[in-house]
CSV table of C-alpha atoms in Angstrom, one decimal:
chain,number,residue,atom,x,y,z
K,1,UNK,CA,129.2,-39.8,-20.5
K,2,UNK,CA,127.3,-40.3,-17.3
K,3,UNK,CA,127.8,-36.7,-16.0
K,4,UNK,CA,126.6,-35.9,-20.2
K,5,UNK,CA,123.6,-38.1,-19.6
K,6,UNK,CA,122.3,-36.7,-15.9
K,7,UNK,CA,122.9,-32.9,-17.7
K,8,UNK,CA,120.9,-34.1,-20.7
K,9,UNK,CA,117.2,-35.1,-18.3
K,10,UNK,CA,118.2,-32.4,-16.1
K,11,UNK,CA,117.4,-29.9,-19.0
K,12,UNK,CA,115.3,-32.1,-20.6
K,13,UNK,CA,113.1,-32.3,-17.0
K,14,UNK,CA,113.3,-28.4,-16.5
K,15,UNK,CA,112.1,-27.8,-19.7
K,16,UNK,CA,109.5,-29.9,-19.2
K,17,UNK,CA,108.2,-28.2,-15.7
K,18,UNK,CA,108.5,-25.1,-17.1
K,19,UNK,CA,105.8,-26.4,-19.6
K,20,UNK,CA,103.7,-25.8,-16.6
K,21,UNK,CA,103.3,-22.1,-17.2
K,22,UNK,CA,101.4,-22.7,-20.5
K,23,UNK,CA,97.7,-23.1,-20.2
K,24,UNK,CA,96.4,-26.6,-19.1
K,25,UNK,CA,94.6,-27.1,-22.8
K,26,UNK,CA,97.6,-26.1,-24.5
K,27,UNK,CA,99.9,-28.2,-22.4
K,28,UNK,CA,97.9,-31.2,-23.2
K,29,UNK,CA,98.0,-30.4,-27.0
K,30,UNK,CA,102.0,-29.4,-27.5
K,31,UNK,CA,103.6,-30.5,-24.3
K,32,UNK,CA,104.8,-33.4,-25.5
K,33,UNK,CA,105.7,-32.0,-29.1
K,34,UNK,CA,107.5,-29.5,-27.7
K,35,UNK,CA,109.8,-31.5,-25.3
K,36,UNK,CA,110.6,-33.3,-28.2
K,37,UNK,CA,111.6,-30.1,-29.2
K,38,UNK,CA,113.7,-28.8,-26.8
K,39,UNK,CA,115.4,-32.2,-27.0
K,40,UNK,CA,116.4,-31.9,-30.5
K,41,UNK,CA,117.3,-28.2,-29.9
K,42,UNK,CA,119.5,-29.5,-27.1
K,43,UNK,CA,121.0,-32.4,-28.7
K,44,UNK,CA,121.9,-29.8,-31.4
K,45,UNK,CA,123.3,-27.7,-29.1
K,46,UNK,CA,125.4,-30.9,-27.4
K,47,UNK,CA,126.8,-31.2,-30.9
K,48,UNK,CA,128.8,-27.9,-31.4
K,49,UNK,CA,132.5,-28.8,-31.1
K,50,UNK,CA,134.0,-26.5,-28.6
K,51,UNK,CA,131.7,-23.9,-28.0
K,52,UNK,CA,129.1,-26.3,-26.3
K,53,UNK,CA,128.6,-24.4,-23.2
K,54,UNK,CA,128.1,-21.2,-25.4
K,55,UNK,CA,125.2,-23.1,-27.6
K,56,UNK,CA,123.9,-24.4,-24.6
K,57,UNK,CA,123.8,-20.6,-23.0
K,58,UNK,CA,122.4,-19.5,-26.3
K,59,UNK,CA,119.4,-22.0,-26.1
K,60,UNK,CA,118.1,-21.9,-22.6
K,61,UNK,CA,117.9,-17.5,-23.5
K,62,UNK,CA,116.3,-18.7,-26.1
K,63,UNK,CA,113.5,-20.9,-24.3
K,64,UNK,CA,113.2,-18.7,-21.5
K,65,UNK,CA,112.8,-15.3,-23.6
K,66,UNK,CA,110.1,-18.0,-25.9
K,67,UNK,CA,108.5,-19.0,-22.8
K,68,UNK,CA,108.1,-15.5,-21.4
K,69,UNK,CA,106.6,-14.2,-24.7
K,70,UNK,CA,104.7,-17.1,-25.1
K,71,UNK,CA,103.2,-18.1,-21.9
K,72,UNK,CA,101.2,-15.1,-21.5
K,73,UNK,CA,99.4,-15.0,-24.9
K,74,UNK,CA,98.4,-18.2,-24.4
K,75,UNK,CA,96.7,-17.5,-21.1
K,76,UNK,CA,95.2,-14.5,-23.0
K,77,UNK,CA,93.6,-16.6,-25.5
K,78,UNK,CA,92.2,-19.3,-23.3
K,79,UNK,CA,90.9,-16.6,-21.1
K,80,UNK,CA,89.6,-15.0,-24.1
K,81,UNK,CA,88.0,-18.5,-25.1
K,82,UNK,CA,87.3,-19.2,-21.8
K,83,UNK,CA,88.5,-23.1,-20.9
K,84,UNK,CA,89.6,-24.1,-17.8
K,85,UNK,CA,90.9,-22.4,-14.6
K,86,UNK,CA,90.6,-19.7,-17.2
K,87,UNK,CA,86.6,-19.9,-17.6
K,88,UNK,CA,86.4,-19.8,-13.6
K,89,UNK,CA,88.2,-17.1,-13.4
K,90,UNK,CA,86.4,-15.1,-16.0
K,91,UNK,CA,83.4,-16.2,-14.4
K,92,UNK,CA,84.7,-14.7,-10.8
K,93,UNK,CA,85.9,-11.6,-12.6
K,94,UNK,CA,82.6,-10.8,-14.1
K,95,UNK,CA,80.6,-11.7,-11.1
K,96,UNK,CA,82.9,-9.1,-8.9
K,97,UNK,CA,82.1,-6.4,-11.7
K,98,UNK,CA,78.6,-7.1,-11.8
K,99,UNK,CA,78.5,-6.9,-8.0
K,100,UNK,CA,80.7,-3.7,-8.2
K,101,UNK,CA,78.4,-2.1,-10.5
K,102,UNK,CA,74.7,-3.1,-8.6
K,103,UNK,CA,76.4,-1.5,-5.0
K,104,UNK,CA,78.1,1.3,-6.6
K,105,UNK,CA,75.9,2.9,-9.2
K,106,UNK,CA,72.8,1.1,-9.4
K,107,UNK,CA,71.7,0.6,-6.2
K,108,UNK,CA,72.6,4.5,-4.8
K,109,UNK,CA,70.9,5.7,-7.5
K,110,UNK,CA,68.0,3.5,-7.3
K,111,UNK,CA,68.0,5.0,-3.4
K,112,UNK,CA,68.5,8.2,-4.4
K,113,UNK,CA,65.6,8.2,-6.7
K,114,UNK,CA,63.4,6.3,-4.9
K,115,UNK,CA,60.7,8.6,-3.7
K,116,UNK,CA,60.2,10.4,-7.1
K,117,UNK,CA,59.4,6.4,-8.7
K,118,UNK,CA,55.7,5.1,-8.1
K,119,UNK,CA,54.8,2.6,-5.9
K,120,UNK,CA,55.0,-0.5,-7.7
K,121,UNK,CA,58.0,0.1,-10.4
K,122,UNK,CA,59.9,1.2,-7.2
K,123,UNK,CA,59.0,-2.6,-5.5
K,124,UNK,CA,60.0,-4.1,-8.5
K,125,UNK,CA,63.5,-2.5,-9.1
K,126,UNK,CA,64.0,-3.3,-5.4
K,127,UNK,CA,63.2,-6.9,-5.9
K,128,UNK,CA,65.4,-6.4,-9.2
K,129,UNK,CA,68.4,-5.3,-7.5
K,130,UNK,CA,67.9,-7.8,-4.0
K,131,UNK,CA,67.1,-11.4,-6.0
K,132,UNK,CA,69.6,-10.7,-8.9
K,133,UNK,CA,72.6,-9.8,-6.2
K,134,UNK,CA,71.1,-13.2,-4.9
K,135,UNK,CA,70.7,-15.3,-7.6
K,136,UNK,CA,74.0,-14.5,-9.1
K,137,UNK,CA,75.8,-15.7,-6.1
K,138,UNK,CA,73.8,-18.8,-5.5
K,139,UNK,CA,74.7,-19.4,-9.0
K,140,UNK,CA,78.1,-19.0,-8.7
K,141,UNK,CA,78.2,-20.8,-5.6
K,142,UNK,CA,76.7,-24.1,-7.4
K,143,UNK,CA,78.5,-23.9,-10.8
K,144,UNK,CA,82.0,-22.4,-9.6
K,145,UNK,CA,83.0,-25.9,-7.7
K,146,UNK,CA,81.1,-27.9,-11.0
K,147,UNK,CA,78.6,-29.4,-8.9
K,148,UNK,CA,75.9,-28.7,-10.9
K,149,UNK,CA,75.8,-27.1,-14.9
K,150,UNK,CA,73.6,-25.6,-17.6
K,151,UNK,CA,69.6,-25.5,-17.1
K,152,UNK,CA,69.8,-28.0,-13.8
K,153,UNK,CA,72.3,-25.6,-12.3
K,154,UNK,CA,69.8,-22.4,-13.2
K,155,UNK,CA,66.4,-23.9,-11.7
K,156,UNK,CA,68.2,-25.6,-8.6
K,157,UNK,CA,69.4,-21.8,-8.4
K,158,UNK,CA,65.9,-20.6,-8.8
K,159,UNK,CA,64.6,-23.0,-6.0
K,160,UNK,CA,67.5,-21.8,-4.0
K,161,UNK,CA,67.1,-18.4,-4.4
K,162,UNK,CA,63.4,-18.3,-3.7
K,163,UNK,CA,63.5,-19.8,-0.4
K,164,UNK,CA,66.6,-17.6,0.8
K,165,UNK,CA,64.6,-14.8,0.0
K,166,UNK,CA,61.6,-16.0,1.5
K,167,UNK,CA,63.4,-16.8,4.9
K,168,UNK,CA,64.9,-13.1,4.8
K,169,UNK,CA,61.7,-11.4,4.4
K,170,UNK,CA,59.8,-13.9,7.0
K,171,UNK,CA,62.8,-12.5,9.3
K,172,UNK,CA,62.3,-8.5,8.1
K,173,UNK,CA,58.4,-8.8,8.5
K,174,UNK,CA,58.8,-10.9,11.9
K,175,UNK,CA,61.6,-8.3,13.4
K,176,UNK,CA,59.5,-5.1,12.4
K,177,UNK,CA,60.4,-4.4,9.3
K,178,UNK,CA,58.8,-2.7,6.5
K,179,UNK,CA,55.2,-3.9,6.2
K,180,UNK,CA,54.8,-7.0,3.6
K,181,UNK,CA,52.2,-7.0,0.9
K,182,UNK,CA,50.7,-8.1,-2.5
K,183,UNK,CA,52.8,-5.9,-4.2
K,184,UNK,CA,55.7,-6.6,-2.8
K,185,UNK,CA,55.4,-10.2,-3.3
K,186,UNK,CA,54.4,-9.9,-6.5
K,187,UNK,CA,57.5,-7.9,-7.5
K,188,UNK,CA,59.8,-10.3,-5.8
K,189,UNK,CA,58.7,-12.7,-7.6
K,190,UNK,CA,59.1,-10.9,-11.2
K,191,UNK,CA,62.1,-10.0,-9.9
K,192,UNK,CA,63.3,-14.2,-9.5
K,193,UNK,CA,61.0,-15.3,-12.7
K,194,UNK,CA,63.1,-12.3,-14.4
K,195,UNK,CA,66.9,-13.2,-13.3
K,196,UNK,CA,65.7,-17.0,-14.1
K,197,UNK,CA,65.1,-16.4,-17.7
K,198,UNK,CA,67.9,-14.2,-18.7
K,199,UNK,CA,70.5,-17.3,-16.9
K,200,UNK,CA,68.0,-20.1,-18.6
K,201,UNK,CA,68.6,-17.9,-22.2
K,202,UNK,CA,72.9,-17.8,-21.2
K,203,UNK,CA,72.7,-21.1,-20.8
K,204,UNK,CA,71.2,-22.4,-23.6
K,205,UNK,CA,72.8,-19.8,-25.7
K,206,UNK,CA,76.0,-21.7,-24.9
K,207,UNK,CA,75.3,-25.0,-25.3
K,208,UNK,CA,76.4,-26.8,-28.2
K,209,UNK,CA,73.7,-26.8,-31.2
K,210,UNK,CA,74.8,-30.6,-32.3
K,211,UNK,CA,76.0,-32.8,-29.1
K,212,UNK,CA,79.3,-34.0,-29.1
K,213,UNK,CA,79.9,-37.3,-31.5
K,214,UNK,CA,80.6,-40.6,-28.9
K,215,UNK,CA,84.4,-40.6,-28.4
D,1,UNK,CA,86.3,-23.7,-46.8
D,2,UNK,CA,85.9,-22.9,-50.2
D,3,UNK,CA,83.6,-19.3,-49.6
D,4,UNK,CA,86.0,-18.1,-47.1
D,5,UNK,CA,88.4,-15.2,-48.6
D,6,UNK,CA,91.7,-15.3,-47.4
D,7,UNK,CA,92.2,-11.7,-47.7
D,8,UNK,CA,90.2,-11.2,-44.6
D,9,UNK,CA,93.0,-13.6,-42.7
D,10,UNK,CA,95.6,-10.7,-43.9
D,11,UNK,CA,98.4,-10.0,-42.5
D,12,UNK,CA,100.0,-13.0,-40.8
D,13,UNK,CA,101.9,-12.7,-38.3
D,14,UNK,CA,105.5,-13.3,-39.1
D,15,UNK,CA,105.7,-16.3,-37.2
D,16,UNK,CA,102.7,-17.8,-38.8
D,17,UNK,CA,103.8,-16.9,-42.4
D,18,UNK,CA,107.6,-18.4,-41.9
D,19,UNK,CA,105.9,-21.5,-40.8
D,20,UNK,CA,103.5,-21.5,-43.8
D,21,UNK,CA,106.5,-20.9,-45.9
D,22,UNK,CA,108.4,-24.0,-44.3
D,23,UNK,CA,105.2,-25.8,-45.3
D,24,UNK,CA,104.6,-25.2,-48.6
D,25,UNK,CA,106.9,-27.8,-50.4
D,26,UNK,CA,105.7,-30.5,-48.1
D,27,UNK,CA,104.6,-32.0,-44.7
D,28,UNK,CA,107.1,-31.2,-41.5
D,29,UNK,CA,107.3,-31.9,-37.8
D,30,UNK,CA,108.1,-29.4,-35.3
D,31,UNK,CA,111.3,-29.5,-35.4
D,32,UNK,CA,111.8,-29.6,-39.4
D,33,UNK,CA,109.8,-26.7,-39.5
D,34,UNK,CA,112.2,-24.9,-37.2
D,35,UNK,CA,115.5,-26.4,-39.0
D,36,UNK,CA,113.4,-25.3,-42.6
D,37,UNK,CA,113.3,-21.4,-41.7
D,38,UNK,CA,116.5,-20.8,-39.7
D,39,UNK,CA,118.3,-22.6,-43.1
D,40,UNK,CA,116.2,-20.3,-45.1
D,41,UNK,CA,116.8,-17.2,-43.0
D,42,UNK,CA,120.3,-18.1,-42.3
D,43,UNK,CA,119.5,-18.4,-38.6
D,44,UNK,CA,118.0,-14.4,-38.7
D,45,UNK,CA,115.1,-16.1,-37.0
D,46,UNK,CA,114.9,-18.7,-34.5
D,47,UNK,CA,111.4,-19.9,-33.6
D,48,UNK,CA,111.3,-21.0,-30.0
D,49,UNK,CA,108.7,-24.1,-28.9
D,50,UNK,CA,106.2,-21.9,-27.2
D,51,UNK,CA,106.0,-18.8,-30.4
D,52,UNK,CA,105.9,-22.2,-33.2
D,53,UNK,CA,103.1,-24.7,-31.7
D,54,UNK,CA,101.4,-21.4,-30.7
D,55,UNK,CA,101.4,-20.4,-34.1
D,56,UNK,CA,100.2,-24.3,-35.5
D,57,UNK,CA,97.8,-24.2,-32.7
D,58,UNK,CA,95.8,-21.1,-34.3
D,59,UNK,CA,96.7,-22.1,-38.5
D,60,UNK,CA,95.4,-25.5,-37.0
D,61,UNK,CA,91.8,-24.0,-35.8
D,62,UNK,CA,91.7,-21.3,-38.5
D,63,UNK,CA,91.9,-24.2,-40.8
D,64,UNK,CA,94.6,-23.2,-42.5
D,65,UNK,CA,97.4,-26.1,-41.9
D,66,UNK,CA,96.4,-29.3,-41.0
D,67,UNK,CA,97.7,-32.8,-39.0
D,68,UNK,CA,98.6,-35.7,-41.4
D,69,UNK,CA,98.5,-38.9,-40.6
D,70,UNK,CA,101.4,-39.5,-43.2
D,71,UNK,CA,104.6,-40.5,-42.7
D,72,UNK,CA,107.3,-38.9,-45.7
D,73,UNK,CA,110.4,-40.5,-44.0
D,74,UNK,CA,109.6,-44.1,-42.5
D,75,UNK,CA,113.0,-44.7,-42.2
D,76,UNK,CA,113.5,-41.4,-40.5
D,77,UNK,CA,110.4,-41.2,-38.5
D,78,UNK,CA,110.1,-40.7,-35.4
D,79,UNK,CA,106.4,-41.7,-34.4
D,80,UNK,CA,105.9,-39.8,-31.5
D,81,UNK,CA,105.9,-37.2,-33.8
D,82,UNK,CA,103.2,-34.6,-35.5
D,83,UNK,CA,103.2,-33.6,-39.0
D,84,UNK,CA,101.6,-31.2,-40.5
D,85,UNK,CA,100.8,-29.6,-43.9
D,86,UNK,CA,98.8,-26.7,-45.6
D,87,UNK,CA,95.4,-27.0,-46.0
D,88,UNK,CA,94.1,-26.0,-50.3
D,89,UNK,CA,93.1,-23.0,-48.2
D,90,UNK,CA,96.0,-22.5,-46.2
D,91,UNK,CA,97.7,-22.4,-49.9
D,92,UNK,CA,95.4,-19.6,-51.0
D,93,UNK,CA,96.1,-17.8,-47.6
D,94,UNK,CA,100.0,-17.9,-48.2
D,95,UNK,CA,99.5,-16.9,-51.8
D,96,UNK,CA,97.7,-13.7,-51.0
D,97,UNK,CA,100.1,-13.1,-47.9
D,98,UNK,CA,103.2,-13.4,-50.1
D,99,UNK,CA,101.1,-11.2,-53.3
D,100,UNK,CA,100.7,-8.4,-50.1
D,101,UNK,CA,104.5,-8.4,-49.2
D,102,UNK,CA,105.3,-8.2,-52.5
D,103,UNK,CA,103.0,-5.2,-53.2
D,104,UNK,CA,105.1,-3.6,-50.2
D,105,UNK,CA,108.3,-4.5,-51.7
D,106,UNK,CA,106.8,-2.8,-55.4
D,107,UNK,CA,106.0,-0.2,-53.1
D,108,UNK,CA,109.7,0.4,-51.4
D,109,UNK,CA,111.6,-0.1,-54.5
D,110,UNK,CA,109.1,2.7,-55.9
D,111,UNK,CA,110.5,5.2,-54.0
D,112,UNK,CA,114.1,4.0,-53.8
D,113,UNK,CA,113.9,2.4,-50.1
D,114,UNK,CA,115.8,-0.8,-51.7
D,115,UNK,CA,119.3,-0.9,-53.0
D,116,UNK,CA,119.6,-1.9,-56.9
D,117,UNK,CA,116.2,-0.5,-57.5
């Protein structure tokens, strides 16, 4: 009865840390539900007269081809919905696309084309291209770890953003680089009053239109 | 609920309508539900914990089953349990599932696909 009892948690407990491969949400919905589960299943299993071992075979295929089917759409629709580890990762994963996409097409193209563009539009799509690679990673590096969120996190970002950028080009000018003027202020600075709104309009496109009732 | 046409749900996965069918003559837990379409099925189908609460999870947000707070059994009941039930819309949803399969079953028997046709 002893040895019955230990063989009983010990399924009982691996069920339950294999629960851990289910997304966090999830796991906090149905976890406990579905240990209860598997416990009836076992118990059920416990109960056929002389071919025990056999139902007990049959079950844990049974949970682990479940689990493996599972598991994986349920990561697919929280990454889908974005909660969680799932929403950081997302958030990393677009980020390292957008990044892709700037140093791969846009900006070669950008330098390819550079001479044929006039004078201002080509400051501006500089500024463009150099504040938004900027901006995005300050960003990232503020809401990634939670410290900060929603319109806080995108003018903090903002205030961020503008002074790294006004250190590098007090460095450029200083070590004799290219030649600083209105124009090229001016565009950097459409260039961070740009990347702020589009952020300020995904972050209040995402907030909640009615706050959440007090629990 | 009432403007939304349950057509546009259409199909459910098999899953989802097996569950829906275990539902329809009453409230179940987890477990019931399972017991309910294995004994219907005569054990042709076996839903594992992860495929079923996967399935409640999404008939839960579409709206289409609900939690009760009800207890059918209290002799029975176990209260760490969840029941659950079909929503008036969830009803219509099965309806219109079961009307398609049956179409398709009109459809086979049509053209001699099922035996005794």
């Amino acid at each position: 009865m002893k040895t019955l009892k230990r063989r009983r948690n010990c399924s009982e407990r691996l069920y339950a840390a294999l629960l851990f491969f289910y997304p966090v949400g999830f796991r906090r919905e149905y976890g406990r539900e579905m240990s209860l589960l598997f416990a009836d299943r076992r118990r059920e299993a416990e109960g056929v007269a002389g071919r025990r071992p056999l139902a007990l075979a049959r079950l844990w295929c049974e949970t682990l081809i479940d689990l493996a089917r599972s598991a994986p759409s349920e990561h697919l629709e929280s990454f889908m919905k974005g909660e969680g580890l799932m929403k950081t990762l997302r958030t990393i994963v677009l980020a390292l696309l957008a990044y892709a996409f700037t140093l791969t097409v846009v900006a070669p193209l950008y330098s390819r084309n550079v001479g044929k563009i006039p004078g201002f539009v080509a400051s501006l799509l500089d500024a463009l291209i150099f504040t938004g690679l900027v901006f995005n990673f300050v960003y990232l590096l503020l809401t990634l770890p939670r410290w900060l969120e929603g319109v806080r996190a995108v003018r903090v970002t903002l205030t961020i953003t503008a002074a790294v950028i006004a250190v590098l080009i007090t460095i450029m000018t200083l070590s004799g680089g290219p030649h600083l003027n209105a124009s090229i202020l001016l565009a950097q600075v459409l260039g961070l009053l740009f990347w702020f709104t589009v952020y300020l309009w995904w972050v209040l496109r995402r907030r909640p239109s009615h706050p959440p009732a007090a629990a | 609920m009432a403007g939304r046409d349950p057509e546009e749900l259409l199909p459910l996965s098999p899953a989802a309508f097996q569950i829906m069918l275990a539902l329809a003559d009453g409230e179940r837990h987890g477990y019931a539900i399972i017991k309910e379409v294995e004994g219907r099925t005569e054990g042709r189908v076996r839903l594992g914990p992860g495929t079923l609460y996967g399935s409640l999870k999404r008939l839960v947000d579409g709206g289409l089953v609900e939690e009760s707070d009800e207890r059918p059994d209290a002799a029975l009941d176990d209260e760490r349990r969840r029941y659950y039930r079909l929503t008036a819309f969830g009803r219509r949803v099965a309806s219109a599932e079961a009307e398609r399969l049956a179409g398709l079953v009109a459809a086979a028997r049509a053209k001699n696909l099922l035996s005794g046709a």
